[in-house]
């Protein structure tokens, strides 16, 4: 999705009797660029403060340094030609986001009030300065940070600075997974579907939280559907401060559409709330995946009550009710993992895409961007997203939309393969950090009804040549980090599945020479035609014995208009390694395949695009259609990949950078919306 389409609606502050959360998005933010560490003090030689190398320009929060510089005319459009290379200098500076916080926010400073600055996501490492005092550091883009500034608050003239240090030099696709010790999204450094644009900036909201002594500190809940009774149940737990054991909590659950449709209102003791309890026998309607039924949602409201019954603080969650079981595929090997997803007692074929970021500068995205893309997949008939491990925990808008539209979420923790070596971390410090990250993911996401399962990451295994394990097969629960994560999920989110990697089982790829041997459980590939002729391709899928395919795809070009629009004045053809425009996406070049098939060079860009897009549509129709026909011999098929985040001349995406369906997108949607019975009928 092109950055120029980003919108920035205001976010209103939230209040309760004892707690006020003020979003700081609307402040007059600016950024300045410094040579590394030169923002810290005076020049030894000259004795005066060093000026920034890049003078102050307006910025947004959440927002990226790159977007602010582009808006100020200091960066070219990184989508065009080879311009992304001309933007890499941004990575070699420290960047300071600055804003004055209005005095009105501190006008009613009450004795005993606590002031905290909350940072929901900072990409990637740096420090925070408030009123000239360094209040804390950050070094992990995957977790939120909160700093107490009560002792530093002034009635007048409060200033906030967020300084981002020079990011790590390399975290990209080709490297060594177990050596990646910087906790920042890796895709920004370059992958087969995006060029290097290393985002810097606060990618989630920044808030001022004012607490008047009493507050709910945490609210956690998860739900289930009792198929025997046809009722729902909620597990509820949390913490609060300021009342010792004297407080109580009032719980209400009502329809999200109408608060008048009240399912339960119950007052519980503070001790029950902090210990955790279940609320069973709720008269709810089941939540279904897209295409299987409706998605009724409910509002869980929590009120912390004082000794006189007064409301001191309040929180809420939107929830839904489903029940998940996993069953063995038809004719699966006895020892194989179960890959038939049974939702509310009904086996469901899982069909969808691997969800990757919508933009390299994802800090600049707003809710409307998610509404368009998730809505497109819903209309196409998708019922699952695999949120890929080379990125980050998505913004709340994403999960809320999945709840509303019935799209299940396979959520990965932030690990991915690297090409040279794909083995997860085994050193204690890294495993400690990654366990903390996984815990944060669970706490923030477990209440979403669309959340289906957890996964250790993308393509974690011995390297492609055999590697550390001596086999090259996907990592298993024997790995120490996977043991930690599996235990964490079992304790913190019981009832949800955890798998160590995608793919998983005895094999990473499905090899047609091994069909019938029972070694293809959850597999990846192919990403190209699995044969030289249509007959060979059809035979590959007809004889397939995999139990699940969490990645498969086929390359296809963007439209000729997009290729020309973002060529940067470079020749649009030929689509070969000799053309720098195409060389950036060398994995997916098929110019030679055209020549082999037609016996000649393409007449021009338009002919080649028509051929490439038709070929992609044909291959994906075959792949998805044959998998769906085999159900319940196979549990599902998830495409790599869904949408472009960059104007790739060629890629495996089925939706282009404008958010429009390629011919392959229309073809896949037709299969997704068809019943299995219609596909197998003559």
PDB file of N, CA, C and O in Angstrom, residues 324-392:
ATOM      1  N   UNK A 324     -12.226 -25.120  19.689  1.00  0.00           N
ATOM      2  CA  UNK A 324     -11.310 -25.676  18.701  1.00  0.00           C
ATOM      3  C   UNK A 324     -10.819 -27.049  19.153  1.00  0.00           C
ATOM      4  O   UNK A 324     -10.419 -27.232  20.307  1.00  0.00           O
ATOM      5  N   UNK A 325     -10.856 -28.001  18.245  1.00  0.00           N
ATOM      6  CA  UNK A 325     -10.187 -29.288  18.415  1.00  0.00           C
ATOM      7  C   UNK A 325      -9.335 -29.530  17.174  1.00  0.00           C
ATOM      8  O   UNK A 325      -9.619 -29.002  16.095  1.00  0.00           O
ATOM      9  N   UNK A 326      -8.312 -30.349  17.326  1.00  0.00           N
ATOM     10  CA  UNK A 326      -7.473 -30.747  16.195  1.00  0.00           C
ATOM     11  C   UNK A 326      -7.546 -32.263  16.052  1.00  0.00           C
ATOM     12  O   UNK A 326      -7.274 -32.993  17.006  1.00  0.00           O
ATOM     13  N   UNK A 327      -7.916 -32.710  14.870  1.00  0.00           N
ATOM     14  CA  UNK A 327      -8.042 -34.141  14.606  1.00  0.00           C
ATOM     15  C   UNK A 327      -7.066 -34.579  13.523  1.00  0.00           C
ATOM     16  O   UNK A 327      -6.586 -33.758  12.727  1.00  0.00           O
ATOM     17  N   UNK A 328      -6.819 -35.866  13.502  1.00  0.00           N
ATOM     18  CA  UNK A 328      -5.921 -36.430  12.494  1.00  0.00           C
ATOM     19  C   UNK A 328      -6.544 -36.326  11.109  1.00  0.00           C
ATOM     20  O   UNK A 328      -7.762 -36.471  10.942  1.00  0.00           O
ATOM     21  N   UNK A 329      -5.709 -36.077  10.117  1.00  0.00           N
ATOM     22  CA  UNK A 329      -6.178 -36.089   8.732  1.00  0.00           C
ATOM     23  C   UNK A 329      -6.535 -37.522   8.334  1.00  0.00           C
ATOM     24  O   UNK A 329      -6.004 -38.501   8.873  1.00  0.00           O
ATOM     25  N   UNK A 330      -7.395 -37.623   7.381  1.00  0.00           N
ATOM     26  CA  UNK A 330      -7.798 -38.937   6.859  1.00  0.00           C
ATOM     27  C   UNK A 330      -6.579 -39.655   6.276  1.00  0.00           C
ATOM     28  O   UNK A 330      -5.822 -39.074   5.491  1.00  0.00           O
ATOM     29  N   UNK A 331      -6.366 -40.900   6.707  1.00  0.00           N
ATOM     30  CA  UNK A 331      -5.260 -41.752   6.228  1.00  0.00           C
ATOM     31  C   UNK A 331      -3.887 -41.215   6.619  1.00  0.00           C
ATOM     32  O   UNK A 331      -2.876 -41.547   5.981  1.00  0.00           O
ATOM     33  N   UNK A 332      -3.831 -40.399   7.671  1.00  0.00           N
ATOM     34  CA  UNK A 332      -2.539 -39.873   8.128  1.00  0.00           C
ATOM     35  C   UNK A 332      -1.746 -40.954   8.845  1.00  0.00           C
ATOM     36  O   UNK A 332      -2.326 -41.882   9.428  1.00  0.00           O
ATOM     37  N   UNK A 333      -0.409 -40.871   8.809  1.00  0.00           N
ATOM     38  CA  UNK A 333       0.407 -41.799   9.602  1.00  0.00           C
ATOM     39  C   UNK A 333       0.023 -41.717  11.080  1.00  0.00           C
ATOM     40  O   UNK A 333      -0.352 -40.648  11.576  1.00  0.00           O
ATOM     41  N   UNK A 334       0.143 -42.808  11.779  1.00  0.00           N
ATOM     42  CA  UNK A 334      -0.311 -42.870  13.167  1.00  0.00           C
ATOM     43  C   UNK A 334       0.386 -41.847  14.057  1.00  0.00           C
ATOM     44  O   UNK A 334      -0.219 -41.277  14.960  1.00  0.00           O
ATOM     45  N   UNK A 335       1.665 -41.585  13.811  1.00  0.00           N
ATOM     46  CA  UNK A 335       2.432 -40.681  14.670  1.00  0.00           C
ATOM     47  C   UNK A 335       2.317 -39.215  14.264  1.00  0.00           C
ATOM     48  O   UNK A 335       2.866 -38.339  14.938  1.00  0.00           O
ATOM     49  N   UNK A 336       1.618 -38.933  13.178  1.00  0.00           N
ATOM     50  CA  UNK A 336       1.599 -37.572  12.634  1.00  0.00           C
ATOM     51  C   UNK A 336       0.819 -36.606  13.513  1.00  0.00           C
ATOM     52  O   UNK A 336      -0.120 -36.986  14.226  1.00  0.00           O
ATOM     53  N   UNK A 337       1.209 -35.343  13.441  1.00  0.00           N
ATOM     54  CA  UNK A 337       0.463 -34.293  14.128  1.00  0.00           C
ATOM     55  C   UNK A 337      -0.926 -34.158  13.520  1.00  0.00           C
ATOM     56  O   UNK A 337      -1.117 -34.367  12.308  1.00  0.00           O
ATOM     57  N   UNK A 338      -1.923 -33.772  14.321  1.00  0.00           N
ATOM     58  CA  UNK A 338      -3.279 -33.574  13.793  1.00  0.00           C
ATOM     59  C   UNK A 338      -3.395 -32.239  13.068  1.00  0.00           C
ATOM     60  O   UNK A 338      -3.001 -31.205  13.604  1.00  0.00           O
ATOM     61  N   UNK A 339      -3.971 -32.237  11.854  1.00  0.00           N
ATOM     62  CA  UNK A 339      -4.054 -30.995  11.089  1.00  0.00           C
ATOM     63  C   UNK A 339      -5.449 -30.690  10.555  1.00  0.00           C
ATOM     64  O   UNK A 339      -5.609 -29.799   9.728  1.00  0.00           O
ATOM     65  N   UNK A 340      -6.471 -31.393  11.060  1.00  0.00           N
ATOM     66  CA  UNK A 340      -7.847 -31.008  10.735  1.00  0.00           C
ATOM     67  C   UNK A 340      -8.355 -30.113  11.856  1.00  0.00           C
ATOM     68  O   UNK A 340      -8.459 -30.533  13.006  1.00  0.00           O
ATOM     69  N   UNK A 341      -8.648 -28.871  11.514  1.00  0.00           N
ATOM     70  CA  UNK A 341      -9.153 -27.909  12.493  1.00  0.00           C
ATOM     71  C   UNK A 341     -10.671 -28.066  12.594  1.00  0.00           C
ATOM     72  O   UNK A 341     -11.394 -27.878  11.605  1.00  0.00           O
ATOM     73  N   UNK A 342     -11.128 -28.400  13.786  1.00  0.00           N
ATOM     74  CA  UNK A 342     -12.556 -28.609  14.028  1.00  0.00           C
ATOM     75  C   UNK A 342     -13.067 -27.432  14.852  1.00  0.00           C
ATOM     76  O   UNK A 342     -12.675 -27.244  16.003  1.00  0.00           O
ATOM     77  N   UNK A 343     -13.910 -26.639  14.245  1.00  0.00           N
ATOM     78  CA  UNK A 343     -14.436 -25.435  14.880  1.00  0.00           C
ATOM     79  C   UNK A 343     -15.876 -25.687  15.298  1.00  0.00           C
ATOM     80  O   UNK A 343     -16.725 -26.011  14.451  1.00  0.00           O
ATOM     81  N   UNK A 344     -16.132 -25.600  16.586  1.00  0.00           N
ATOM     82  CA  UNK A 344     -17.487 -25.806  17.124  1.00  0.00           C
ATOM     83  C   UNK A 344     -18.077 -27.137  16.664  1.00  0.00           C
ATOM     84  O   UNK A 344     -19.263 -27.242  16.352  1.00  0.00           O
ATOM     85  N   UNK A 345     -17.207 -28.149  16.584  1.00  0.00           N
ATOM     86  CA  UNK A 345     -17.641 -29.481  16.197  1.00  0.00           C
ATOM     87  C   UNK A 345     -17.657 -29.744  14.705  1.00  0.00           C
ATOM     88  O   UNK A 345     -17.939 -30.865  14.275  1.00  0.00           O
ATOM     89  N   UNK A 346     -17.302 -28.739  13.891  1.00  0.00           N
ATOM     90  CA  UNK A 346     -17.365 -28.876  12.435  1.00  0.00           C
ATOM     91  C   UNK A 346     -15.950 -28.777  11.830  1.00  0.00           C
ATOM     92  O   UNK A 346     -15.281 -27.763  12.016  1.00  0.00           O
ATOM     93  N   UNK A 347     -15.500 -29.801  11.108  1.00  0.00           N
ATOM     94  CA  UNK A 347     -14.200 -29.703  10.435  1.00  0.00           C
ATOM     95  C   UNK A 347     -14.229 -28.603   9.374  1.00  0.00           C
ATOM     96  O   UNK A 347     -15.167 -28.512   8.578  1.00  0.00           O
ATOM     97  N   UNK A 348     -13.195 -27.762   9.371  1.00  0.00           N
ATOM     98  CA  UNK A 348     -13.131 -26.611   8.470  1.00  0.00           C
ATOM     99  C   UNK A 348     -11.821 -26.657   7.692  1.00  0.00           C
ATOM    100  O   UNK A 348     -10.741 -26.784   8.285  1.00  0.00           O
ATOM    101  N   UNK A 349     -11.905 -26.551   6.378  1.00  0.00           N
ATOM    102  CA  UNK A 349     -10.707 -26.435   5.545  1.00  0.00           C
ATOM    103  C   UNK A 349     -10.148 -25.030   5.704  1.00  0.00           C
ATOM    104  O   UNK A 349     -10.837 -24.042   5.463  1.00  0.00           O
ATOM    105  N   UNK A 350      -8.891 -24.934   6.126  1.00  0.00           N
ATOM    106  CA  UNK A 350      -8.270 -23.636   6.368  1.00  0.00           C
ATOM    107  C   UNK A 350      -7.652 -23.117   5.074  1.00  0.00           C
ATOM    108  O   UNK A 350      -6.779 -23.756   4.487  1.00  0.00           O
ATOM    109  N   UNK A 351      -8.096 -21.949   4.648  1.00  0.00           N
ATOM    110  CA  UNK A 351      -7.655 -21.366   3.380  1.00  0.00           C
ATOM    111  C   UNK A 351      -7.415 -19.875   3.585  1.00  0.00           C
ATOM    112  O   UNK A 351      -8.245 -19.163   4.131  1.00  0.00           O
ATOM    113  N   UNK A 352      -6.242 -19.436   3.202  1.00  0.00           N
ATOM    114  CA  UNK A 352      -5.926 -18.021   3.389  1.00  0.00           C
ATOM    115  C   UNK A 352      -4.516 -17.721   2.949  1.00  0.00           C
ATOM    116  O   UNK A 352      -3.965 -18.396   2.067  1.00  0.00           O
ATOM    117  N   UNK A 353      -3.927 -16.716   3.571  1.00  0.00           N
ATOM    118  CA  UNK A 353      -2.599 -16.252   3.151  1.00  0.00           C
ATOM    119  C   UNK A 353      -1.703 -16.069   4.359  1.00  0.00           C
ATOM    120  O   UNK A 353      -2.159 -15.933   5.493  1.00  0.00           O
ATOM    121  N   UNK A 354      -0.417 -16.048   4.083  1.00  0.00           N
ATOM    122  CA  UNK A 354       0.555 -15.616   5.063  1.00  0.00           C
ATOM    123  C   UNK A 354       0.508 -14.098   5.132  1.00  0.00           C
ATOM    124  O   UNK A 354       0.740 -13.415   4.132  1.00  0.00           O
ATOM    125  N   UNK A 355       0.193 -13.583   6.312  1.00  0.00           N
ATOM    126  CA  UNK A 355       0.057 -12.137   6.501  1.00  0.00           C
ATOM    127  C   UNK A 355       1.435 -11.549   6.778  1.00  0.00           C
ATOM    128  O   UNK A 355       2.102 -11.909   7.744  1.00  0.00           O
ATOM    129  N   UNK A 356       1.844 -10.629   5.930  1.00  0.00           N
ATOM    130  CA  UNK A 356       3.092  -9.895   6.082  1.00  0.00           C
ATOM    131  C   UNK A 356       2.764  -8.411   6.209  1.00  0.00           C
ATOM    132  O   UNK A 356       1.642  -7.985   5.915  1.00  0.00           O
ATOM    133  N   UNK A 357       3.711  -7.576   6.664  1.00  0.00           N
ATOM    134  CA  UNK A 357       3.417  -6.152   6.870  1.00  0.00           C
ATOM    135  C   UNK A 357       2.861  -5.475   5.618  1.00  0.00           C
ATOM    136  O   UNK A 357       3.233  -5.805   4.489  1.00  0.00           O
ATOM    137  N   UNK A 358       1.993  -4.501   5.850  1.00  0.00           N
ATOM    138  CA  UNK A 358       1.389  -3.751   4.752  1.00  0.00           C
ATOM    139  C   UNK A 358       2.335  -2.700   4.184  1.00  0.00           C
ATOM    140  O   UNK A 358       2.113  -2.201   3.087  1.00  0.00           O
ATOM    141  N   UNK A 359       3.376  -2.371   4.940  1.00  0.00           N
ATOM    142  CA  UNK A 359       4.277  -1.304   4.517  1.00  0.00           C
ATOM    143  C   UNK A 359       5.624  -1.482   5.195  1.00  0.00           C
ATOM    144  O   UNK A 359       5.682  -1.940   6.348  1.00  0.00           O
ATOM    145  N   UNK A 360       6.729  -1.103   4.537  1.00  0.00           N
ATOM    146  CA  UNK A 360       8.008  -1.129   5.238  1.00  0.00           C
ATOM    147  C   UNK A 360       8.042  -0.141   6.399  1.00  0.00           C
ATOM    148  O   UNK A 360       8.676  -0.399   7.420  1.00  0.00           O
ATOM    149  N   UNK A 361       7.345   0.998   6.271  1.00  0.00           N
ATOM    150  CA  UNK A 361       7.222   1.937   7.381  1.00  0.00           C
ATOM    151  C   UNK A 361       5.843   1.737   8.023  1.00  0.00           C
ATOM    152  O   UNK A 361       4.952   2.574   7.918  1.00  0.00           O
ATOM    153  N   UNK A 362       5.723   0.613   8.706  1.00  0.00           N
ATOM    154  CA  UNK A 362       4.420   0.240   9.268  1.00  0.00           C
ATOM    155  C   UNK A 362       4.001   1.170  10.411  1.00  0.00           C
ATOM    156  O   UNK A 362       2.835   1.167  10.808  1.00  0.00           O
ATOM    157  N   UNK A 363       4.918   1.974  10.938  1.00  0.00           N
ATOM    158  CA  UNK A 363       4.541   2.977  11.939  1.00  0.00           C
ATOM    159  C   UNK A 363       3.546   3.979  11.374  1.00  0.00           C
ATOM    160  O   UNK A 363       2.765   4.573  12.120  1.00  0.00           O
ATOM    161  N   UNK A 364       3.563   4.174  10.055  1.00  0.00           N
ATOM    162  CA  UNK A 364       2.719   5.191   9.418  1.00  0.00           C
ATOM    163  C   UNK A 364       1.326   4.689   9.075  1.00  0.00           C
ATOM    164  O   UNK A 364       0.481   5.470   8.622  1.00  0.00           O
ATOM    165  N   UNK A 365       1.073   3.411   9.253  1.00  0.00           N
ATOM    166  CA  UNK A 365      -0.227   2.847   8.899  1.00  0.00           C
ATOM    167  C   UNK A 365      -1.304   3.318   9.869  1.00  0.00           C
ATOM    168  O   UNK A 365      -1.044   3.558  11.045  1.00  0.00           O
ATOM    169  N   UNK A 366      -2.526   3.400   9.359  1.00  0.00           N
ATOM    170  CA  UNK A 366      -3.667   3.747  10.183  1.00  0.00           C
ATOM    171  C   UNK A 366      -4.769   2.709   9.968  1.00  0.00           C
ATOM    172  O   UNK A 366      -4.676   1.828   9.111  1.00  0.00           O
ATOM    173  N   UNK A 367      -5.820   2.816  10.746  1.00  0.00           N
ATOM    174  CA  UNK A 367      -6.857   1.790  10.761  1.00  0.00           C
ATOM    175  C   UNK A 367      -7.466   1.566   9.381  1.00  0.00           C
ATOM    176  O   UNK A 367      -7.800   0.444   9.005  1.00  0.00           O
ATOM    177  N   UNK A 368      -7.599   2.634   8.604  1.00  0.00           N
ATOM    178  CA  UNK A 368      -8.223   2.504   7.291  1.00  0.00           C
ATOM    179  C   UNK A 368      -7.433   1.554   6.386  1.00  0.00           C
ATOM    180  O   UNK A 368      -8.005   0.840   5.555  1.00  0.00           O
ATOM    181  N   UNK A 369      -6.109   1.523   6.542  1.00  0.00           N
ATOM    182  CA  UNK A 369      -5.289   0.622   5.731  1.00  0.00           C
ATOM    183  C   UNK A 369      -5.610  -0.834   6.035  1.00  0.00           C
ATOM    184  O   UNK A 369      -5.685  -1.670   5.134  1.00  0.00           O
ATOM    185  N   UNK A 370      -5.800  -1.132   7.318  1.00  0.00           N
ATOM    186  CA  UNK A 370      -6.142  -2.493   7.713  1.00  0.00           C
ATOM    187  C   UNK A 370      -7.565  -2.847   7.291  1.00  0.00           C
ATOM    188  O   UNK A 370      -7.850  -3.976   6.879  1.00  0.00           O
ATOM    189  N   UNK A 371      -8.457  -1.888   7.405  1.00  0.00           N
ATOM    190  CA  UNK A 371      -9.846  -2.148   7.003  1.00  0.00           C
ATOM    191  C   UNK A 371      -9.920  -2.564   5.540  1.00  0.00           C
ATOM    192  O   UNK A 371     -10.652  -3.496   5.179  1.00  0.00           O
ATOM    193  N   UNK A 372      -9.151  -1.875   4.700  1.00  0.00           N
ATOM    194  CA  UNK A 372      -9.190  -2.203   3.274  1.00  0.00           C
ATOM    195  C   UNK A 372      -8.642  -3.594   3.007  1.00  0.00           C
ATOM    196  O   UNK A 372      -9.273  -4.391   2.308  1.00  0.00           O
ATOM    197  N   UNK A 373      -7.475  -3.910   3.576  1.00  0.00           N
ATOM    198  CA  UNK A 373      -6.833  -5.167   3.221  1.00  0.00           C
ATOM    199  C   UNK A 373      -7.521  -6.367   3.856  1.00  0.00           C
ATOM    200  O   UNK A 373      -7.783  -7.375   3.190  1.00  0.00           O
ATOM    201  N   UNK A 374      -7.809  -6.304   5.147  1.00  0.00           N
ATOM    202  CA  UNK A 374      -8.502  -7.428   5.785  1.00  0.00           C
ATOM    203  C   UNK A 374      -9.877  -7.609   5.155  1.00  0.00           C
ATOM    204  O   UNK A 374     -10.328  -8.736   4.926  1.00  0.00           O
ATOM    205  N   UNK A 375     -10.541  -6.498   4.839  1.00  0.00           N
ATOM    206  CA  UNK A 375     -11.841  -6.582   4.178  1.00  0.00           C
ATOM    207  C   UNK A 375     -11.764  -7.244   2.812  1.00  0.00           C
ATOM    208  O   UNK A 375     -12.662  -7.985   2.414  1.00  0.00           O
ATOM    209  N   UNK A 376     -10.677  -6.980   2.081  1.00  0.00           N
ATOM    210  CA  UNK A 376     -10.494  -7.620   0.774  1.00  0.00           C
ATOM    211  C   UNK A 376     -10.387  -9.126   0.910  1.00  0.00           C
ATOM    212  O   UNK A 376     -11.028  -9.888   0.173  1.00  0.00           O
ATOM    213  N   UNK A 377      -9.584  -9.586   1.866  1.00  0.00           N
ATOM    214  CA  UNK A 377      -9.442 -11.034   2.061  1.00  0.00           C
ATOM    215  C   UNK A 377     -10.756 -11.668   2.512  1.00  0.00           C
ATOM    216  O   UNK A 377     -11.086 -12.790   2.115  1.00  0.00           O
ATOM    217  N   UNK A 378     -11.498 -10.954   3.343  1.00  0.00           N
ATOM    218  CA  UNK A 378     -12.803 -11.462   3.771  1.00  0.00           C
ATOM    219  C   UNK A 378     -13.723 -11.661   2.570  1.00  0.00           C
ATOM    220  O   UNK A 378     -14.372 -12.708   2.428  1.00  0.00           O
ATOM    221  N   UNK A 379     -13.771 -10.663   1.701  1.00  0.00           N
ATOM    222  CA  UNK A 379     -14.617 -10.764   0.507  1.00  0.00           C
ATOM    223  C   UNK A 379     -14.166 -11.901  -0.399  1.00  0.00           C
ATOM    224  O   UNK A 379     -14.989 -12.576  -1.027  1.00  0.00           O
ATOM    225  N   UNK A 380     -12.858 -12.157  -0.453  1.00  0.00           N
ATOM    226  CA  UNK A 380     -12.330 -13.237  -1.280  1.00  0.00           C
ATOM    227  C   UNK A 380     -12.698 -14.620  -0.743  1.00  0.00           C
ATOM    228  O   UNK A 380     -12.677 -15.597  -1.496  1.00  0.00           O
ATOM    229  N   UNK A 381     -12.981 -14.712   0.562  1.00  0.00           N
ATOM    230  CA  UNK A 381     -13.346 -16.000   1.139  1.00  0.00           C
ATOM    231  C   UNK A 381     -12.296 -16.605   2.041  1.00  0.00           C
ATOM    232  O   UNK A 381     -12.427 -17.763   2.464  1.00  0.00           O
ATOM    233  N   UNK A 382     -11.235 -15.849   2.374  1.00  0.00           N
ATOM    234  CA  UNK A 382     -10.195 -16.373   3.266  1.00  0.00           C
ATOM    235  C   UNK A 382     -10.758 -16.587   4.664  1.00  0.00           C
ATOM    236  O   UNK A 382     -11.618 -15.836   5.130  1.00  0.00           O
ATOM    237  N   UNK A 383     -10.246 -17.615   5.356  1.00  0.00           N
ATOM    238  CA  UNK A 383     -10.656 -17.835   6.746  1.00  0.00           C
ATOM    239  C   UNK A 383      -9.476 -17.968   7.708  1.00  0.00           C
ATOM    240  O   UNK A 383      -9.673 -18.261   8.883  1.00  0.00           O
ATOM    241  N   UNK A 384      -8.227 -17.751   7.209  1.00  0.00           N
ATOM    242  CA  UNK A 384      -7.075 -17.805   8.101  1.00  0.00           C
ATOM    243  C   UNK A 384      -5.949 -16.915   7.587  1.00  0.00           C
ATOM    244  O   UNK A 384      -5.747 -16.775   6.368  1.00  0.00           O
ATOM    245  N   UNK A 385      -5.263 -16.272   8.532  1.00  0.00           N
ATOM    246  CA  UNK A 385      -4.003 -15.586   8.285  1.00  0.00           C
ATOM    247  C   UNK A 385      -2.925 -16.250   9.135  1.00  0.00           C
ATOM    248  O   UNK A 385      -3.142 -16.491  10.331  1.00  0.00           O
ATOM    249  N   UNK A 386      -1.796 -16.531   8.519  1.00  0.00           N
ATOM    250  CA  UNK A 386      -0.609 -16.898   9.304  1.00  0.00           C
ATOM    251  C   UNK A 386       0.236 -15.634   9.419  1.00  0.00           C
ATOM    252  O   UNK A 386       0.781 -15.146   8.427  1.00  0.00           O
ATOM    253  N   UNK A 387       0.337 -15.076  10.636  1.00  0.00           N
ATOM    254  CA  UNK A 387       1.107 -13.848  10.856  1.00  0.00           C
ATOM    255  C   UNK A 387       2.565 -14.250  10.989  1.00  0.00           C
ATOM    256  O   UNK A 387       3.005 -14.785  11.994  1.00  0.00           O
ATOM    257  N   UNK A 388       3.314 -13.960   9.962  1.00  0.00           N
ATOM    258  CA  UNK A 388       4.660 -14.458   9.701  1.00  0.00           C
ATOM    259  C   UNK A 388       5.681 -13.968  10.724  1.00  0.00           C
ATOM    260  O   UNK A 388       5.670 -12.820  11.157  1.00  0.00           O
ATOM    261  N   UNK A 389       6.616 -14.873  11.100  1.00  0.00           N
ATOM    262  CA  UNK A 389       7.541 -14.605  12.183  1.00  0.00           C
ATOM    263  C   UNK A 389       8.671 -13.646  11.886  1.00  0.00           C
ATOM    264  O   UNK A 389       9.419 -13.290  12.800  1.00  0.00           O
ATOM    265  N   UNK A 390       8.847 -13.201  10.643  1.00  0.00           N
ATOM    266  CA  UNK A 390       9.907 -12.247  10.341  1.00  0.00           C
ATOM    267  C   UNK A 390       9.497 -10.810  10.562  1.00  0.00           C
ATOM    268  O   UNK A 390      10.272  -9.895  10.251  1.00  0.00           O
ATOM    269  N   UNK A 391       8.293 -10.615  11.133  1.00  0.00           N
ATOM    270  CA  UNK A 391       7.776  -9.259  11.310  1.00  0.00           C
ATOM    271  C   UNK A 391       7.554  -8.958  12.794  1.00  0.00           C
ATOM    272  O   UNK A 391       8.496  -8.927  13.573  1.00  0.00           O
ATOM    273  N   UNK A 392       6.313  -8.777  13.232  1.00  0.00           N
ATOM    274  CA  UNK A 392       6.030  -8.277  14.572  1.00  0.00           C
ATOM    275  C   UNK A 392       4.596  -8.654  14.924  1.00  0.00           C
ATOM    276  O   UNK A 392       3.823  -9.111  14.081  1.00  0.00           O
TER     277      UNK A 392
END
